[in-house]
Amino acid sequence: MRELFTEHLIYWLILFLFMLGPYGMIFKKNLVKKLMSMNIMQVAVILFFLALGQKTGGTIPINLPGLIGAEHYINPLPHTLMLTAIVVSLATLGVSLGLLLTVQKRYGTLEEDELLRRMNQ
Amino acid sequence: MKEQLPALIVIVPLLIALLSPLVAYFSTRLLRGLGLTAAAVSFVSAVGALGHALTKGPWHYYFGNWAPPWGIEYVIDPLSGLMAVLVSFLSLVVLIYTDSFLREEGWLKQGIHYALYLLLTAGLLGMTVTGDVFNLYVFLEISSLSAYGLIASGGYKATVSAFRYVLVGTVGASFYLLGVGYLYAITGSLNMADLTVRLQPLLDSQAVLIAMVLILVGMGIKMALFPLHGWLPDAYTYSPPAAIPFIAGVMTKVMAYVLLRYFFFIFGVLNGFVPLVLEVVGWIAALGIILASVMAIAQSDFRRMLAFSSVAQVGYIGLGLSLGNMFGFIGAVFHIINHAIMKCCLFLVAGGVKWKTGEHLIEKYAEMSRRMPLTMGAFLLGAFSMVGIPPTAGFFSKWYLILGAIEKDLWIYVVVIILSSLLNAIYFFRVIEQAYLKKAPVAEREKFVEDKKPELPATMLVPIVVLGACILVVGILNEPLVSNILLMAFPGGGL
Amino acid sequence: MKFVRAGALLVVVVMTVVLFIGAGALPAIYNPQSPASTHVSDRYIEKSVEETGSLNFVTAVLADYRGYDTLGETTVIFTAGLAAVVLLRSAQKADSRGKKVPLAKAGKGMSERFGTIVLNTAARFVIPFVTLYGVYVLVGGGEGNPGGGFQSGAVLAIAIIISRLVYGEGAAFNISGDLALILAGIGTFIYAFVGVLTLLWGGNFLEYGIAPFLMSAAEKHSLGISGIEIGVTLCVMATIIAIFDALARKEEVS
Amino acid sequence: MPGAFFLGFLVFLMAVTGLSALFARDLLASIIMFSAFSYFAVLTYLTMGAPDVAFTEAVVGVVSTTFFIVALRRMKRGSSK
């Protein structure tokens, strides 16, 4: 049981979260919810990277006096990469909310079916 | 500064982009000058770097002087150098053309447009010359976000298609990033050269297969490979004419280049699961070529027709990738170059016609050849090249693709290429017929007879003519291009 | 239509299953011997204090070893600000075409004041602390605390957003949208300019060690890191405000 | 590793809040669930030993929730219903 937890289950949960993104984007008809599923997907990627950097016996990657050696600290590289990824997700969110507002202003709806109907009029 | 050329390719447009809102507030004319200078400097640096790569071998540039697996490096080899030259050249040409569309706008709009355009350029250039898979992601996001902004500035319908593009594009980027995560998990490295070495013993692992599929899907979405192309037609149709030639011409092609880079250089086409994946890509691409060409015939809007034709043309590049041999590689890279130039030229023409008449429908092109002879001449070259008529560039890339298919005994691909050329001929002939053979209605006619200046203004005409000439020049000079650059670019190349 | 939905569901499920099976091929989580934990990262952990002078390894990697990525990241934020502003502006075409609007008047936030007495008083207490904290995060970033330019910029932006939300457009503590956009560009430019300086001094881009100052290498690096962190702070703060302004801007009556 | 159970639990909570954000009827409720999702993400990052990422996610969570709410307010105002 413990093996399962440490080796697979966390990856599975993360990948489940990841696939929630495409699922929500296809099946949720509200554009705001599509946006949320996009964000959930990005968070899942971040979790995935952070999970890769885990290390038994490692502490947070900030230098402690007297504690020297790579085996004592968690790998800092995924953290760095994911800082960038978080920032990218915020940027995408800002742009897409702006787009949503414009769409709402013009077509008066954010439901996909209704939107398509009004666009074709 | 000579030894800093690889950095300058990307840094110069980036710097000017950052300052453009500030500069625009004081003087939009200064902004225009600076923007052109930045694009020109970038182009010159790219040419210099390519020259160095061809004569003295690949050029590695370390950012912050940290050696590769720890720091980020730029690698200019013949392939990435060639792509950088192509991207920066088209950026420069389209930037000259853009001017007429923006003159009337306020300072903020102009400043933002220049900033986004230069950021798009910098992002795409960064993607081509980087040697680090995560750095590639960062520049992918820069180019995507600026493309969303540029497309969305084209009015209300554009915002809906831009929103769809944001969603789909972010899915693509996330898939790509997850694929990078898999690669990082099993190798511990992000540097391309380092990855190549460390992946060798692992190529039979399932994780590599999944990473490959994730990267393929991610980049497939971004380059609009056939079943993943849903975002493209609307985005190309509704985006403003000042931005779309560059986006349509270059963006999908850079994504295709990334796939070539991954499959030919990092995974290696003959290893592990790669041939299996490539075979699937080949069939999908072949199907996509035919279906998208048929769809293109059904369109009445010129830009939408070009958009579907883009999907088909990206299929050719996928086909070359899937062949996995030298001719396939040469055909794919050659087609990237050709298609970037042709599509850019055709969209410039579409924008020019729109500027003149305000119309995009093919049926309104009647007698356009008399009204704008030079523009339509460039269009004719582009159309011939798309169809693949010999002296133009398009023929030669198809030729290499066919050679590659024959080498692998895949005759069905040969049939697909020839059949799709026929389809191309059909849908371009419709436009040619309108522009050259049909008579315009009398009312329309009187309007343009009175028109004292029939052609476009020089800032628009020159880019169109230059690109039209490029199609011919690339076609005529295909032999030196292939033997001096493309063969050098092939992994383990130079024969 | 039903058929298409079923097909899409099938694709999603199949991909999930494939990813689940593929997760088995990944190295086990928490394994200290996994490639990710042994190949590149050791140098960051063991050498970064002497090579970059930063006690926080994440800051060292972020701002120094992979500093170029962070320049890209900052640019991404700036790009988002540009895109958000342009599309909300082009939506309100009624804006004076081609006319130069003075910067001071350019940004009109939410016009109505919806602060009550409780909110006003609370905001008066909260804003200085948030601001102070933002500055502290910036300064303390390299000293072994988590945080740095990005977090600091976001916290500062939150202070301004609170003030805008409570006091409305007349808030004294306010930056207008267009000015914010220009500031964001300048912030990112500061970052890039540090790199250009190192180019001019004859080093590679962002090679802090090349600076012609009488300092140890670690000190030069931490100086460079502080330089770029300031740029990041400015850019992030200004961009968040610009996006907020674009989202909250009341449509002008035309 | 005892932390693994806690970590698994937190990721599970993230999945739950994420799902409920997607399936909530009301948009405001959905946004609130989304900020809860973001909060659990912060906890998960902390458990994974990434204080920097957690800090960033915390501020980004605040900013993005603000963006969502402000945008929602505008959308409600502009809607035809």
Tab-separated table of C-alpha atoms in Angstrom, chain B residues 1 4 7-8 10-11 14-15 17-19 21-22 25-26 61-66 69-72 74 104-109 112 115-116 119 132 134-135 138-139 141-142 145-146 149 152-153 156 175 182 184-190 194 198 205-207 210 214, chain C residues 15 18-19 21-23 25-27 35-36 39-40 43-44 51-52 64-66 68-69 71-73 75-76 78-80 82-83 85-87 89-91 93 97-103 178 181-182 185-186 188-189 192-193 196 199-200 202-207 221:
chain	number	residue	atom	x	y	z
B	1	MET	CA	30.461	42.587	-30.454
B	4	GLN	CA	27.756	38.169	-29.233
B	7	ALA	CA	22.342	36.811	-28.448
B	8	LEU	CA	21.746	39.915	-30.545
B	10	VAL	CA	16.839	37.815	-30.124
B	11	ILE	CA	17.828	40.578	-27.732
B	14	LEU	CA	13.132	42.276	-27.464
B	15	LEU	CA	14.744	45.482	-26.172
B	17	ALA	CA	9.666	45.909	-27.963
B	18	LEU	CA	9.998	46.657	-24.253
B	19	LEU	CA	10.441	50.329	-24.899
B	21	PRO	CA	4.944	51.982	-25.477
B	22	LEU	CA	7.274	54.604	-23.993
B	25	TYR	CA	4.046	58.164	-26.341
B	26	PHE	CA	6.661	60.645	-27.469
B	61	TYR	CA	26.602	30.739	-26.963
B	62	TYR	CA	26.351	30.439	-23.178
B	63	PHE	CA	24.087	32.881	-21.373
B	64	GLY	CA	25.744	34.258	-18.268
B	65	ASN	CA	28.731	32.144	-19.289
B	66	TRP	CA	27.372	29.113	-17.459
B	69	PRO	CA	23.716	21.489	-18.569
B	70	TRP	CA	23.585	24.168	-15.861
B	71	GLY	CA	22.996	27.288	-17.852
B	72	ILE	CA	21.126	28.077	-21.039
B	74	TYR	CA	21.983	29.117	-27.850
B	104	GLU	CA	-4.143	56.365	-38.569
B	105	GLU	CA	-4.166	54.783	-35.138
B	106	GLY	CA	-3.501	56.468	-31.796
B	107	TRP	CA	-0.147	56.294	-30.049
B	108	LEU	CA	-1.191	53.582	-27.650
B	109	LYS	CA	-2.459	51.285	-30.359
B	112	ILE	CA	1.260	48.144	-28.474
B	115	ALA	CA	5.627	45.894	-29.105
B	116	LEU	CA	3.549	42.784	-29.737
B	119	LEU	CA	7.857	40.338	-29.184
B	132	ASP	CA	17.380	24.302	-24.080
B	134	PHE	CA	12.565	24.756	-21.202
B	135	ASN	CA	13.841	27.992	-22.650
B	138	VAL	CA	9.309	30.259	-22.354
B	139	PHE	CA	9.766	31.693	-25.827
B	141	GLU	CA	4.716	31.429	-24.514
B	142	ILE	CA	6.075	34.836	-25.476
B	145	LEU	CA	0.735	35.469	-26.043
B	146	SER	CA	1.787	38.149	-28.487
B	149	GLY	CA	-2.938	39.849	-28.669
B	152	ALA	CA	-7.575	39.674	-30.947
B	153	SER	CA	-7.040	43.258	-32.042
B	156	TYR	CA	-15.214	41.184	-32.293
B	175	PHE	CA	1.190	19.079	-23.233
B	182	TYR	CA	8.782	13.259	-18.615
B	184	TYR	CA	13.433	15.624	-17.304
B	185	ALA	CA	12.232	12.843	-15.010
B	186	ILE	CA	14.172	10.153	-16.800
B	187	THR	CA	17.276	12.079	-17.790
B	188	GLY	CA	17.590	14.915	-15.324
B	189	SER	CA	18.614	17.345	-18.023
B	190	LEU	CA	17.024	20.136	-20.034
B	194	ASP	CA	22.811	16.631	-23.153
B	198	ARG	CA	21.433	10.717	-21.974
B	205	SER	CA	11.396	3.039	-22.149
B	206	GLN	CA	7.680	3.754	-22.118
B	207	ALA	CA	8.318	7.165	-20.606
B	210	ILE	CA	4.790	9.109	-23.798
B	214	LEU	CA	2.950	14.581	-25.573
C	15	MET	CA	-5.336	9.536	-22.929
C	18	VAL	CA	-2.264	5.929	-21.327
C	19	LEU	CA	-0.814	8.562	-19.011
C	21	ILE	CA	0.100	3.401	-17.425
C	22	GLY	CA	3.015	5.517	-18.541
C	23	ALA	CA	3.463	6.902	-15.034
C	25	ALA	CA	7.853	4.072	-16.195
C	26	LEU	CA	8.734	7.208	-14.248
C	27	PRO	CA	11.304	7.008	-11.468
C	35	PRO	CA	18.080	11.143	-12.507
C	36	ALA	CA	16.371	14.444	-11.767
C	39	HIS	CA	22.389	14.909	-12.706
C	40	VAL	CA	22.287	18.681	-12.901
C	43	ARG	CA	26.006	21.878	-8.650
C	44	TYR	CA	23.204	24.303	-7.904
C	51	GLU	CA	29.322	31.201	-7.148
C	52	THR	CA	26.344	33.529	-6.889
C	64	ASP	CA	21.676	33.650	-12.287
C	65	TYR	CA	22.190	30.178	-13.734
C	66	ARG	CA	18.967	30.354	-15.715
C	68	TYR	CA	17.747	34.228	-19.277
C	69	ASP	CA	14.620	32.156	-18.676
C	71	LEU	CA	13.987	37.494	-18.593
C	72	GLY	CA	11.654	35.533	-20.843
C	73	GLU	CA	9.210	35.074	-17.994
C	75	THR	CA	8.616	39.432	-20.918
C	76	VAL	CA	5.679	37.023	-20.897
C	78	PHE	CA	4.639	42.282	-20.077
C	79	THR	CA	3.213	40.709	-23.226
C	80	ALA	CA	0.099	39.702	-21.332
C	82	LEU	CA	-0.020	44.560	-23.717
C	83	ALA	CA	-2.463	41.996	-25.066
C	85	VAL	CA	-4.907	46.367	-22.815
C	86	VAL	CA	-5.022	46.324	-26.607
C	87	LEU	CA	-8.030	44.119	-26.865
C	89	ARG	CA	-9.134	49.216	-25.864
C	90	SER	CA	-9.936	48.177	-29.405
C	91	ALA	CA	-13.282	47.030	-28.060
C	93	LYS	CA	-13.356	52.137	-30.420
C	97	ARG	CA	-8.753	58.124	-32.686
C	98	GLY	CA	-5.239	59.377	-33.102
C	99	LYS	CA	-5.608	61.980	-30.398
C	100	LYS	CA	-3.100	62.136	-27.613
C	101	VAL	CA	-4.743	61.745	-24.217
C	102	PRO	CA	-2.647	63.161	-21.399
C	103	LEU	CA	-1.341	60.357	-19.228
C	178	ASP	CA	-1.425	53.502	-19.716
C	181	LEU	CA	1.963	49.710	-19.255
C	182	ILE	CA	4.858	52.051	-19.958
C	185	GLY	CA	8.067	48.024	-20.287
C	186	ILE	CA	10.651	50.030	-18.395
C	188	THR	CA	11.555	44.614	-18.107
C	189	PHE	CA	13.959	46.928	-19.858
C	192	ALA	CA	17.432	43.394	-20.092
C	193	PHE	CA	19.647	46.430	-19.614
C	196	VAL	CA	23.241	44.709	-22.153
C	199	LEU	CA	27.583	42.758	-23.121
C	200	LEU	CA	29.169	46.203	-23.252
C	202	GLY	CA	32.756	42.386	-22.898
C	203	GLY	CA	31.057	39.420	-21.292
C	204	ASN	CA	28.227	37.208	-22.382
C	205	PHE	CA	24.637	38.308	-21.884
C	206	LEU	CA	23.795	38.424	-18.149
C	207	GLU	CA	27.328	37.442	-17.116
C	221	HIS	CA	26.616	38.262	-8.781
